[in-house]
Amino acid sequence: MTQKPMTKTQLVAALAEATGADKKTADANLAALTEIVTKEVAAGGAVTLPGLGKFACRARPARMVRNPATGEQMHKDADRVAKVTIAKALKDVINA
């Protein structure tokens, strides 16, 4: 059941075929979408792609973590991470 993930080239080709555009236009659209989502999430906002999911930025507090190699406890500063919540429609299609 495990298969290789779709590459960018394959995604651009599939997008071009689905929209009836050429690959150059599809690549430009994909790059624009990536840039928009990246800027919004980096600014602390969220972007919902209907049918796919929601991309958001989440703040994590400072905490103590353990080095798995040595077992040593160390302090990790607060940081921000990207979070993706999968849409219910996509979950339903996957589990159908």
PDB file of N, CA and C in Angstrom:
ATOM      1  N   MET A   1       0.815  -1.186   0.000  1.00  0.00           N
ATOM      2  CA  MET A   1       0.000   0.000   0.000  1.00  0.00           C
ATOM      3  C   MET A   1       0.866   1.261   0.000  1.00  0.00           C
ATOM      4  N   THR A   2       2.037   1.189   0.567  1.00  0.00           N
ATOM      5  CA  THR A   2       2.918   2.357   0.579  1.00  0.00           C
ATOM      6  C   THR A   2       3.499   2.559  -0.813  1.00  0.00           C
ATOM      7  N   GLN A   3       3.423   3.780  -1.281  1.00  0.00           N
ATOM      8  CA  GLN A   3       3.972   4.100  -2.587  1.00  0.00           C
ATOM      9  C   GLN A   3       4.763   5.387  -2.475  1.00  0.00           C
ATOM     10  N   LYS A   4       5.567   5.653  -3.494  1.00  0.00           N
ATOM     11  CA  LYS A   4       6.383   6.862  -3.482  1.00  0.00           C
ATOM     12  C   LYS A   4       5.485   8.089  -3.599  1.00  0.00           C
ATOM     13  N   PRO A   5       5.838   9.164  -2.902  1.00  0.00           N
ATOM     14  CA  PRO A   5       5.028  10.379  -3.023  1.00  0.00           C
ATOM     15  C   PRO A   5       5.163  11.009  -4.409  1.00  0.00           C
ATOM     16  N   MET A   6       4.137  11.741  -4.804  1.00  0.00           N
ATOM     17  CA  MET A   6       4.139  12.412  -6.093  1.00  0.00           C
ATOM     18  C   MET A   6       5.202  13.510  -6.081  1.00  0.00           C
ATOM     19  N   THR A   7       6.000  13.577  -7.115  1.00  0.00           N
ATOM     20  CA  THR A   7       7.031  14.615  -7.206  1.00  0.00           C
ATOM     21  C   THR A   7       6.408  15.914  -7.718  1.00  0.00           C
ATOM     22  N   LYS A   8       7.177  16.987  -7.614  1.00  0.00           N
ATOM     23  CA  LYS A   8       6.686  18.280  -8.102  1.00  0.00           C
ATOM     24  C   LYS A   8       6.410  18.215  -9.603  1.00  0.00           C
ATOM     25  N   THR A   9       7.285  17.572 -10.347  1.00  0.00           N
ATOM     26  CA  THR A   9       7.106  17.447 -11.792  1.00  0.00           C
ATOM     27  C   THR A   9       5.814  16.714 -12.116  1.00  0.00           C
ATOM     28  N   GLN A  10       5.550  15.631 -11.406  1.00  0.00           N
ATOM     29  CA  GLN A  10       4.321  14.874 -11.621  1.00  0.00           C
ATOM     30  C   GLN A  10       3.099  15.697 -11.232  1.00  0.00           C
ATOM     31  N   LEU A  11       3.205  16.454 -10.137  1.00  0.00           N
ATOM     32  CA  LEU A  11       2.105  17.303  -9.693  1.00  0.00           C
ATOM     33  C   LEU A  11       1.810  18.397 -10.713  1.00  0.00           C
ATOM     34  N   VAL A  12       2.846  19.024 -11.231  1.00  0.00           N
ATOM     35  CA  VAL A  12       2.664  20.075 -12.244  1.00  0.00           C
ATOM     36  C   VAL A  12       2.018  19.482 -13.494  1.00  0.00           C
ATOM     37  N   ALA A  13       2.463  18.308 -13.921  1.00  0.00           N
ATOM     38  CA  ALA A  13       1.892  17.664 -15.109  1.00  0.00           C
ATOM     39  C   ALA A  13       0.418  17.324 -14.888  1.00  0.00           C
ATOM     40  N   ALA A  14       0.081  16.803 -13.709  1.00  0.00           N
ATOM     41  CA  ALA A  14      -1.310  16.462 -13.398  1.00  0.00           C
ATOM     42  C   ALA A  14      -2.175  17.717 -13.315  1.00  0.00           C
ATOM     43  N   LEU A  15      -1.636  18.773 -12.733  1.00  0.00           N
ATOM     44  CA  LEU A  15      -2.361  20.049 -12.634  1.00  0.00           C
ATOM     45  C   LEU A  15      -2.606  20.644 -14.014  1.00  0.00           C
ATOM     46  N   ALA A  16      -1.594  20.572 -14.863  1.00  0.00           N
ATOM     47  CA  ALA A  16      -1.737  21.085 -16.235  1.00  0.00           C
ATOM     48  C   ALA A  16      -2.809  20.308 -16.999  1.00  0.00           C
ATOM     49  N   GLU A  17      -2.799  18.994 -16.830  1.00  0.00           N
ATOM     50  CA  GLU A  17      -3.774  18.154 -17.526  1.00  0.00           C
ATOM     51  C   GLU A  17      -5.189  18.415 -17.006  1.00  0.00           C
ATOM     52  N   ALA A  18      -5.333  18.557 -15.696  1.00  0.00           N
ATOM     53  CA  ALA A  18      -6.652  18.765 -15.102  1.00  0.00           C
ATOM     54  C   ALA A  18      -7.250  20.121 -15.453  1.00  0.00           C
ATOM     55  N   THR A  19      -6.408  21.129 -15.624  1.00  0.00           N
ATOM     56  CA  THR A  19      -6.908  22.474 -15.912  1.00  0.00           C
ATOM     57  C   THR A  19      -6.886  22.815 -17.395  1.00  0.00           C
ATOM     58  N   GLY A  20      -6.237  21.996 -18.199  1.00  0.00           N
ATOM     59  CA  GLY A  20      -6.140  22.265 -19.627  1.00  0.00           C
ATOM     60  C   GLY A  20      -5.123  23.345 -19.960  1.00  0.00           C
ATOM     61  N   ALA A  21      -4.266  23.662 -19.016  1.00  0.00           N
ATOM     62  CA  ALA A  21      -3.219  24.671 -19.227  1.00  0.00           C
ATOM     63  C   ALA A  21      -1.919  23.971 -19.589  1.00  0.00           C
ATOM     64  N   ASP A  22      -0.917  24.763 -19.966  1.00  0.00           N
ATOM     65  CA  ASP A  22       0.391  24.157 -20.227  1.00  0.00           C
ATOM     66  C   ASP A  22       1.146  24.013 -18.905  1.00  0.00           C
ATOM     67  N   LYS A  23       2.237  23.253 -18.947  1.00  0.00           N
ATOM     68  CA  LYS A  23       2.996  22.961 -17.729  1.00  0.00           C
ATOM     69  C   LYS A  23       3.618  24.211 -17.127  1.00  0.00           C
ATOM     70  N   LYS A  24       4.014  25.165 -17.968  1.00  0.00           N
ATOM     71  CA  LYS A  24       4.621  26.400 -17.469  1.00  0.00           C
ATOM     72  C   LYS A  24       3.616  27.193 -16.634  1.00  0.00           C
ATOM     73  N   THR A  25       2.401  27.282 -17.098  1.00  0.00           N
ATOM     74  CA  THR A  25       1.348  27.992 -16.369  1.00  0.00           C
ATOM     75  C   THR A  25       0.999  27.259 -15.079  1.00  0.00           C
ATOM     76  N   ALA A  26       0.909  25.945 -15.149  1.00  0.00           N
ATOM     77  CA  ALA A  26       0.601  25.147 -13.960  1.00  0.00           C
ATOM     78  C   ALA A  26       1.700  25.302 -12.912  1.00  0.00           C
ATOM     79  N   ASP A  27       2.959  25.325 -13.352  1.00  0.00           N
ATOM     80  CA  ASP A  27       4.077  25.501 -12.434  1.00  0.00           C
ATOM     81  C   ASP A  27       4.024  26.888 -11.786  1.00  0.00           C
ATOM     82  N   ALA A  28       3.687  27.907 -12.560  1.00  0.00           N
ATOM     83  CA  ALA A  28       3.578  29.262 -12.023  1.00  0.00           C
ATOM     84  C   ALA A  28       2.441  29.353 -11.008  1.00  0.00           C
ATOM     85  N   ASN A  29       1.323  28.688 -11.285  1.00  0.00           N
ATOM     86  CA  ASN A  29       0.198  28.675 -10.347  1.00  0.00           C
ATOM     87  C   ASN A  29       0.565  27.975  -9.044  1.00  0.00           C
ATOM     88  N   LEU A  30       1.251  26.854  -9.146  1.00  0.00           N
ATOM     89  CA  LEU A  30       1.677  26.124  -7.955  1.00  0.00           C
ATOM     90  C   LEU A  30       2.657  26.955  -7.126  1.00  0.00           C
ATOM     91  N   ALA A  31       3.593  27.623  -7.800  1.00  0.00           N
ATOM     92  CA  ALA A  31       4.562  28.474  -7.102  1.00  0.00           C
ATOM     93  C   ALA A  31       3.861  29.646  -6.411  1.00  0.00           C
ATOM     94  N   ALA A  32       2.867  30.233  -7.062  1.00  0.00           N
ATOM     95  CA  ALA A  32       2.123  31.349  -6.467  1.00  0.00           C
ATOM     96  C   ALA A  32       1.339  30.891  -5.245  1.00  0.00           C
ATOM     97  N   LEU A  33       0.688  29.738  -5.338  1.00  0.00           N
ATOM     98  CA  LEU A  33      -0.064  29.206  -4.205  1.00  0.00           C
ATOM     99  C   LEU A  33       0.864  28.931  -3.026  1.00  0.00           C
ATOM    100  N   THR A  34       2.013  28.325  -3.309  1.00  0.00           N
ATOM    101  CA  THR A  34       2.991  28.042  -2.261  1.00  0.00           C
ATOM    102  C   THR A  34       3.463  29.318  -1.582  1.00  0.00           C
ATOM    103  N   GLU A  35       3.734  30.339  -2.368  1.00  0.00           N
ATOM    104  CA  GLU A  35       4.211  31.610  -1.819  1.00  0.00           C
ATOM    105  C   GLU A  35       3.150  32.273  -0.949  1.00  0.00           C
ATOM    106  N   ILE A  36       1.906  32.261  -1.399  1.00  0.00           N
ATOM    107  CA  ILE A  36       0.817  32.876  -0.636  1.00  0.00           C
ATOM    108  C   ILE A  36       0.623  32.166   0.703  1.00  0.00           C
ATOM    109  N   VAL A  37       0.568  30.843   0.680  1.00  0.00           N
ATOM    110  CA  VAL A  37       0.377  30.073   1.914  1.00  0.00           C
ATOM    111  C   VAL A  37       1.558  30.291   2.852  1.00  0.00           C
ATOM    112  N   THR A  38       2.774  30.278   2.323  1.00  0.00           N
ATOM    113  CA  THR A  38       3.968  30.461   3.140  1.00  0.00           C
ATOM    114  C   THR A  38       3.967  31.814   3.832  1.00  0.00           C
ATOM    115  N   LYS A  39       3.675  32.880   3.087  1.00  0.00           N
ATOM    116  CA  LYS A  39       3.666  34.226   3.668  1.00  0.00           C
ATOM    117  C   LYS A  39       2.611  34.358   4.759  1.00  0.00           C
ATOM    118  N   GLU A  40       1.425  33.839   4.509  1.00  0.00           N
ATOM    119  CA  GLU A  40       0.336  33.966   5.470  1.00  0.00           C
ATOM    120  C   GLU A  40       0.621  33.191   6.750  1.00  0.00           C
ATOM    121  N   VAL A  41       1.101  31.960   6.630  1.00  0.00           N
ATOM    122  CA  VAL A  41       1.385  31.139   7.808  1.00  0.00           C
ATOM    123  C   VAL A  41       2.576  31.705   8.578  1.00  0.00           C
ATOM    124  N   ALA A  42       3.599  32.196   7.875  1.00  0.00           N
ATOM    125  CA  ALA A  42       4.763  32.786   8.544  1.00  0.00           C
ATOM    126  C   ALA A  42       4.388  34.047   9.319  1.00  0.00           C
ATOM    127  N   ALA A  43       3.357  34.739   8.844  1.00  0.00           N
ATOM    128  CA  ALA A  43       2.897  35.946   9.527  1.00  0.00           C
ATOM    129  C   ALA A  43       2.004  35.615  10.723  1.00  0.00           C
ATOM    130  N   GLY A  44       1.744  34.342  10.951  1.00  0.00           N
ATOM    131  CA  GLY A  44       0.933  33.929  12.090  1.00  0.00           C
ATOM    132  C   GLY A  44      -0.511  33.654  11.740  1.00  0.00           C
ATOM    133  N   GLY A  45      -0.870  33.754  10.476  1.00  0.00           N
ATOM    134  CA  GLY A  45      -2.238  33.517  10.044  1.00  0.00           C
ATOM    135  C   GLY A  45      -2.487  32.059   9.707  1.00  0.00           C
ATOM    136  N   ALA A  46      -3.614  31.833   9.065  1.00  0.00           N
ATOM    137  CA  ALA A  46      -3.980  30.480   8.656  1.00  0.00           C
ATOM    138  C   ALA A  46      -4.602  30.545   7.261  1.00  0.00           C
ATOM    139  N   VAL A  47      -4.447  29.465   6.518  1.00  0.00           N
ATOM    140  CA  VAL A  47      -5.025  29.364   5.174  1.00  0.00           C
ATOM    141  C   VAL A  47      -5.777  28.043   5.093  1.00  0.00           C
ATOM    142  N   THR A  48      -7.027  28.123   4.651  1.00  0.00           N
ATOM    143  CA  THR A  48      -7.830  26.922   4.460  1.00  0.00           C
ATOM    144  C   THR A  48      -7.937  26.640   2.970  1.00  0.00           C
ATOM    145  N   LEU A  49      -7.546  25.453   2.571  1.00  0.00           N
ATOM    146  CA  LEU A  49      -7.725  25.000   1.194  1.00  0.00           C
ATOM    147  C   LEU A  49      -8.924  24.051   1.209  1.00  0.00           C
ATOM    148  N   PRO A  50     -10.077  24.501   0.719  1.00  0.00           N
ATOM    149  CA  PRO A  50     -11.293  23.694   0.798  1.00  0.00           C
ATOM    150  C   PRO A  50     -11.098  22.293   0.226  1.00  0.00           C
ATOM    151  N   GLY A  51     -11.520  21.310   0.988  1.00  0.00           N
ATOM    152  CA  GLY A  51     -11.404  19.926   0.563  1.00  0.00           C
ATOM    153  C   GLY A  51     -10.070  19.286   0.904  1.00  0.00           C
ATOM    154  N   LEU A  52      -9.061  20.093   1.255  1.00  0.00           N
ATOM    155  CA  LEU A  52      -7.741  19.553   1.594  1.00  0.00           C
ATOM    156  C   LEU A  52      -7.444  19.692   3.078  1.00  0.00           C
ATOM    157  N   GLY A  53      -7.457  20.934   3.570  1.00  0.00           N
ATOM    158  CA  GLY A  53      -7.164  21.135   4.973  1.00  0.00           C
ATOM    159  C   GLY A  53      -6.813  22.569   5.287  1.00  0.00           C
ATOM    160  N   LYS A  54      -6.351  22.771   6.503  1.00  0.00           N
ATOM    161  CA  LYS A  54      -6.033  24.106   7.001  1.00  0.00           C
ATOM    162  C   LYS A  54      -4.568  24.141   7.424  1.00  0.00           C
ATOM    163  N   PHE A  55      -3.837  25.132   6.918  1.00  0.00           N
ATOM    164  CA  PHE A  55      -2.447  25.353   7.286  1.00  0.00           C
ATOM    165  C   PHE A  55      -2.427  26.500   8.286  1.00  0.00           C
ATOM    166  N   ALA A  56      -1.766  26.314   9.424  1.00  0.00           N
ATOM    167  CA  ALA A  56      -1.724  27.353  10.447  1.00  0.00           C
ATOM    168  C   ALA A  56      -0.373  27.345  11.146  1.00  0.00           C
ATOM    169  N   CYS A  57      -0.083  28.438  11.827  1.00  0.00           N
ATOM    170  CA  CYS A  57       1.139  28.568  12.612  1.00  0.00           C
ATOM    171  C   CYS A  57       0.748  28.461  14.078  1.00  0.00           C
ATOM    172  N   ARG A  58       1.498  27.674  14.838  1.00  0.00           N
ATOM    173  CA  ARG A  58       1.189  27.468  16.251  1.00  0.00           C
ATOM    174  C   ARG A  58       2.427  27.776  17.077  1.00  0.00           C
ATOM    175  N   ALA A  59       2.243  28.501  18.163  1.00  0.00           N
ATOM    176  CA  ALA A  59       3.358  28.813  19.068  1.00  0.00           C
ATOM    177  C   ALA A  59       3.497  27.695  20.093  1.00  0.00           C
ATOM    178  N   ARG A  60       4.738  27.248  20.311  1.00  0.00           N
ATOM    179  CA  ARG A  60       5.011  26.255  21.347  1.00  0.00           C
ATOM    180  C   ARG A  60       5.777  26.934  22.470  1.00  0.00           C
ATOM    181  N   PRO A  61       5.422  26.676  23.708  1.00  0.00           N
ATOM    182  CA  PRO A  61       6.110  27.318  24.823  1.00  0.00           C
ATOM    183  C   PRO A  61       7.498  26.711  25.056  1.00  0.00           C
ATOM    184  N   ALA A  62       8.301  27.420  25.834  1.00  0.00           N
ATOM    185  CA  ALA A  62       9.609  26.875  26.232  1.00  0.00           C
ATOM    186  C   ALA A  62       9.355  25.631  27.084  1.00  0.00           C
ATOM    187  N   ARG A  63      10.237  24.648  26.977  1.00  0.00           N
ATOM    188  CA  ARG A  63      10.012  23.403  27.712  1.00  0.00           C
ATOM    189  C   ARG A  63      11.327  22.667  27.913  1.00  0.00           C
ATOM    190  N   MET A  64      11.266  21.643  28.737  1.00  0.00           N
ATOM    191  CA  MET A  64      12.413  20.781  28.941  1.00  0.00           C
ATOM    192  C   MET A  64      12.267  19.578  28.010  1.00  0.00           C
ATOM    193  N   VAL A  65      13.338  19.237  27.305  1.00  0.00           N
ATOM    194  CA  VAL A  65      13.343  18.084  26.405  1.00  0.00           C
ATOM    195  C   VAL A  65      14.483  17.160  26.798  1.00  0.00           C
ATOM    196  N   ARG A  66      14.432  15.929  26.293  1.00  0.00           N
ATOM    197  CA  ARG A  66      15.449  14.941  26.629  1.00  0.00           C
ATOM    198  C   ARG A  66      16.211  14.558  25.370  1.00  0.00           C
ATOM    199  N   ASN A  67      17.534  14.560  25.467  1.00  0.00           N
ATOM    200  CA  ASN A  67      18.378  14.089  24.373  1.00  0.00           C
ATOM    201  C   ASN A  67      18.271  12.564  24.361  1.00  0.00           C
ATOM    202  N   PRO A  68      17.739  11.966  23.294  1.00  0.00           N
ATOM    203  CA  PRO A  68      17.557  10.515  23.289  1.00  0.00           C
ATOM    204  C   PRO A  68      18.866   9.726  23.314  1.00  0.00           C
ATOM    205  N   ALA A  69      19.954  10.323  22.845  1.00  0.00           N
ATOM    206  CA  ALA A  69      21.236   9.604  22.824  1.00  0.00           C
ATOM    207  C   ALA A  69      21.849   9.522  24.211  1.00  0.00           C
ATOM    208  N   THR A  70      21.766  10.606  24.976  1.00  0.00           N
ATOM    209  CA  THR A  70      22.432  10.645  26.282  1.00  0.00           C
ATOM    210  C   THR A  70      21.465  10.613  27.454  1.00  0.00           C
ATOM    211  N   GLY A  71      20.193  10.908  27.212  1.00  0.00           N
ATOM    212  CA  GLY A  71      19.226  10.956  28.288  1.00  0.00           C
ATOM    213  C   GLY A  71      19.274  12.267  29.059  1.00  0.00           C
ATOM    214  N   GLU A  72      20.127  13.183  28.646  1.00  0.00           N
ATOM    215  CA  GLU A  72      20.299  14.463  29.337  1.00  0.00           C
ATOM    216  C   GLU A  72      19.093  15.370  29.107  1.00  0.00           C
ATOM    217  N   GLN A  73      18.630  15.999  30.185  1.00  0.00           N
ATOM    218  CA  GLN A  73      17.552  16.973  30.094  1.00  0.00           C
ATOM    219  C   GLN A  73      18.143  18.312  29.686  1.00  0.00           C
ATOM    220  N   MET A  74      17.478  19.006  28.747  1.00  0.00           N
ATOM    221  CA  MET A  74      17.953  20.323  28.359  1.00  0.00           C
ATOM    222  C   MET A  74      16.764  21.229  28.063  1.00  0.00           C
ATOM    223  N   HIS A  75      17.020  22.519  28.125  1.00  0.00           N
ATOM    224  CA  HIS A  75      15.979  23.517  27.911  1.00  0.00           C
ATOM    225  C   HIS A  75      15.844  23.827  26.427  1.00  0.00           C
ATOM    226  N   LYS A  76      14.613  23.880  25.949  1.00  0.00           N
ATOM    227  CA  LYS A  76      14.346  24.256  24.557  1.00  0.00           C
ATOM    228  C   LYS A  76      13.522  25.537  24.586  1.00  0.00           C
ATOM    229  N   ASP A  77      13.994  26.545  23.882  1.00  0.00           N
ATOM    230  CA  ASP A  77      13.312  27.829  23.845  1.00  0.00           C
ATOM    231  C   ASP A  77      11.961  27.712  23.137  1.00  0.00           C
ATOM    232  N   ALA A  78      11.115  28.696  23.379  1.00  0.00           N
ATOM    233  CA  ALA A  78       9.824  28.756  22.698  1.00  0.00           C
ATOM    234  C   ALA A  78      10.063  28.913  21.197  1.00  0.00           C
ATOM    235  N   ASP A  79       9.182  28.323  20.403  1.00  0.00           N
ATOM    236  CA  ASP A  79       9.303  28.445  18.954  1.00  0.00           C
ATOM    237  C   ASP A  79       7.917  28.349  18.327  1.00  0.00           C
ATOM    238  N   ARG A  80       7.889  28.470  17.014  1.00  0.00           N
ATOM    239  CA  ARG A  80       6.636  28.353  16.268  1.00  0.00           C
ATOM    240  C   ARG A  80       6.770  27.212  15.272  1.00  0.00           C
ATOM    241  N   VAL A  81       5.675  26.505  15.060  1.00  0.00           N
ATOM    242  CA  VAL A  81       5.671  25.392  14.115  1.00  0.00           C
ATOM    243  C   VAL A  81       4.455  25.498  13.206  1.00  0.00           C
ATOM    244  N   ALA A  82       4.575  24.943  12.020  1.00  0.00           N
ATOM    245  CA  ALA A  82       3.452  24.879  11.093  1.00  0.00           C
ATOM    246  C   ALA A  82       2.608  23.667  11.454  1.00  0.00           C
ATOM    247  N   LYS A  83       1.308  23.830  11.358  1.00  0.00           N
ATOM    248  CA  LYS A  83       0.392  22.740  11.664  1.00  0.00           C
ATOM    249  C   LYS A  83      -0.581  22.597  10.504  1.00  0.00           C
ATOM    250  N   VAL A  84      -0.830  21.369  10.086  1.00  0.00           N
ATOM    251  CA  VAL A  84      -1.787  21.095   9.018  1.00  0.00           C
ATOM    252  C   VAL A  84      -2.892  20.224   9.594  1.00  0.00           C
ATOM    253  N   THR A  85      -4.128  20.690   9.463  1.00  0.00           N
ATOM    254  CA  THR A  85      -5.282  19.921   9.890  1.00  0.00           C
ATOM    255  C   THR A  85      -5.999  19.460   8.629  1.00  0.00           C
ATOM    256  N   ILE A  86      -6.145  18.172   8.469  1.00  0.00           N
ATOM    257  CA  ILE A  86      -6.747  17.596   7.274  1.00  0.00           C
ATOM    258  C   ILE A  86      -8.265  17.807   7.300  1.00  0.00           C
ATOM    259  N   ALA A  87      -8.827  18.173   6.153  1.00  0.00           N
ATOM    260  CA  ALA A  87     -10.264  18.413   6.041  1.00  0.00           C
ATOM    261  C   ALA A  87     -11.041  17.104   6.156  1.00  0.00           C
ATOM    262  N   LYS A  88     -12.258  17.209   6.694  1.00  0.00           N
ATOM    263  CA  LYS A  88     -13.100  16.037   6.858  1.00  0.00           C
ATOM    264  C   LYS A  88     -13.402  15.375   5.516  1.00  0.00           C
ATOM    265  N   ALA A  89     -13.586  16.184   4.467  1.00  0.00           N
ATOM    266  CA  ALA A  89     -13.872  15.623   3.144  1.00  0.00           C
ATOM    267  C   ALA A  89     -12.742  14.717   2.674  1.00  0.00           C
ATOM    268  N   LEU A  90     -11.490  15.107   2.920  1.00  0.00           N
ATOM    269  CA  LEU A  90     -10.344  14.293   2.513  1.00  0.00           C
ATOM    270  C   LEU A  90     -10.265  13.029   3.368  1.00  0.00           C
ATOM    271  N   LYS A  91     -10.526  13.155   4.652  1.00  0.00           N
ATOM    272  CA  LYS A  91     -10.532  11.981   5.533  1.00  0.00           C
ATOM    273  C   LYS A  91     -11.569  10.961   5.069  1.00  0.00           C
ATOM    274  N   ASP A  92     -12.743  11.468   4.700  1.00  0.00           N
ATOM    275  CA  ASP A  92     -13.817  10.582   4.243  1.00  0.00           C
ATOM    276  C   ASP A  92     -13.437   9.839   2.962  1.00  0.00           C
ATOM    277  N   VAL A  93     -12.769  10.543   2.037  1.00  0.00           N
ATOM    278  CA  VAL A  93     -12.343   9.912   0.781  1.00  0.00           C
ATOM    279  C   VAL A  93     -11.277   8.853   1.053  1.00  0.00           C
ATOM    280  N   ILE A  94     -10.355   9.138   1.959  1.00  0.00           N
ATOM    281  CA  ILE A  94      -9.282   8.195   2.280  1.00  0.00           C
ATOM    282  C   ILE A  94      -9.835   6.946   2.941  1.00  0.00           C
ATOM    283  N   ASN A  95     -10.787   7.110   3.837  1.00  0.00           N
ATOM    284  CA  ASN A  95     -11.328   5.982   4.607  1.00  0.00           C
ATOM    285  C   ASN A  95     -12.509   5.302   3.940  1.00  0.00           C
ATOM    286  N   ALA A  96     -12.872   5.706   2.740  1.00  0.00           N
ATOM    287  CA  ALA A  96     -14.022   5.106   2.056  1.00  0.00           C
ATOM    288  C   ALA A  96     -13.709   3.737   1.515  1.00  0.00           C
TER     289      ALA A  96
END
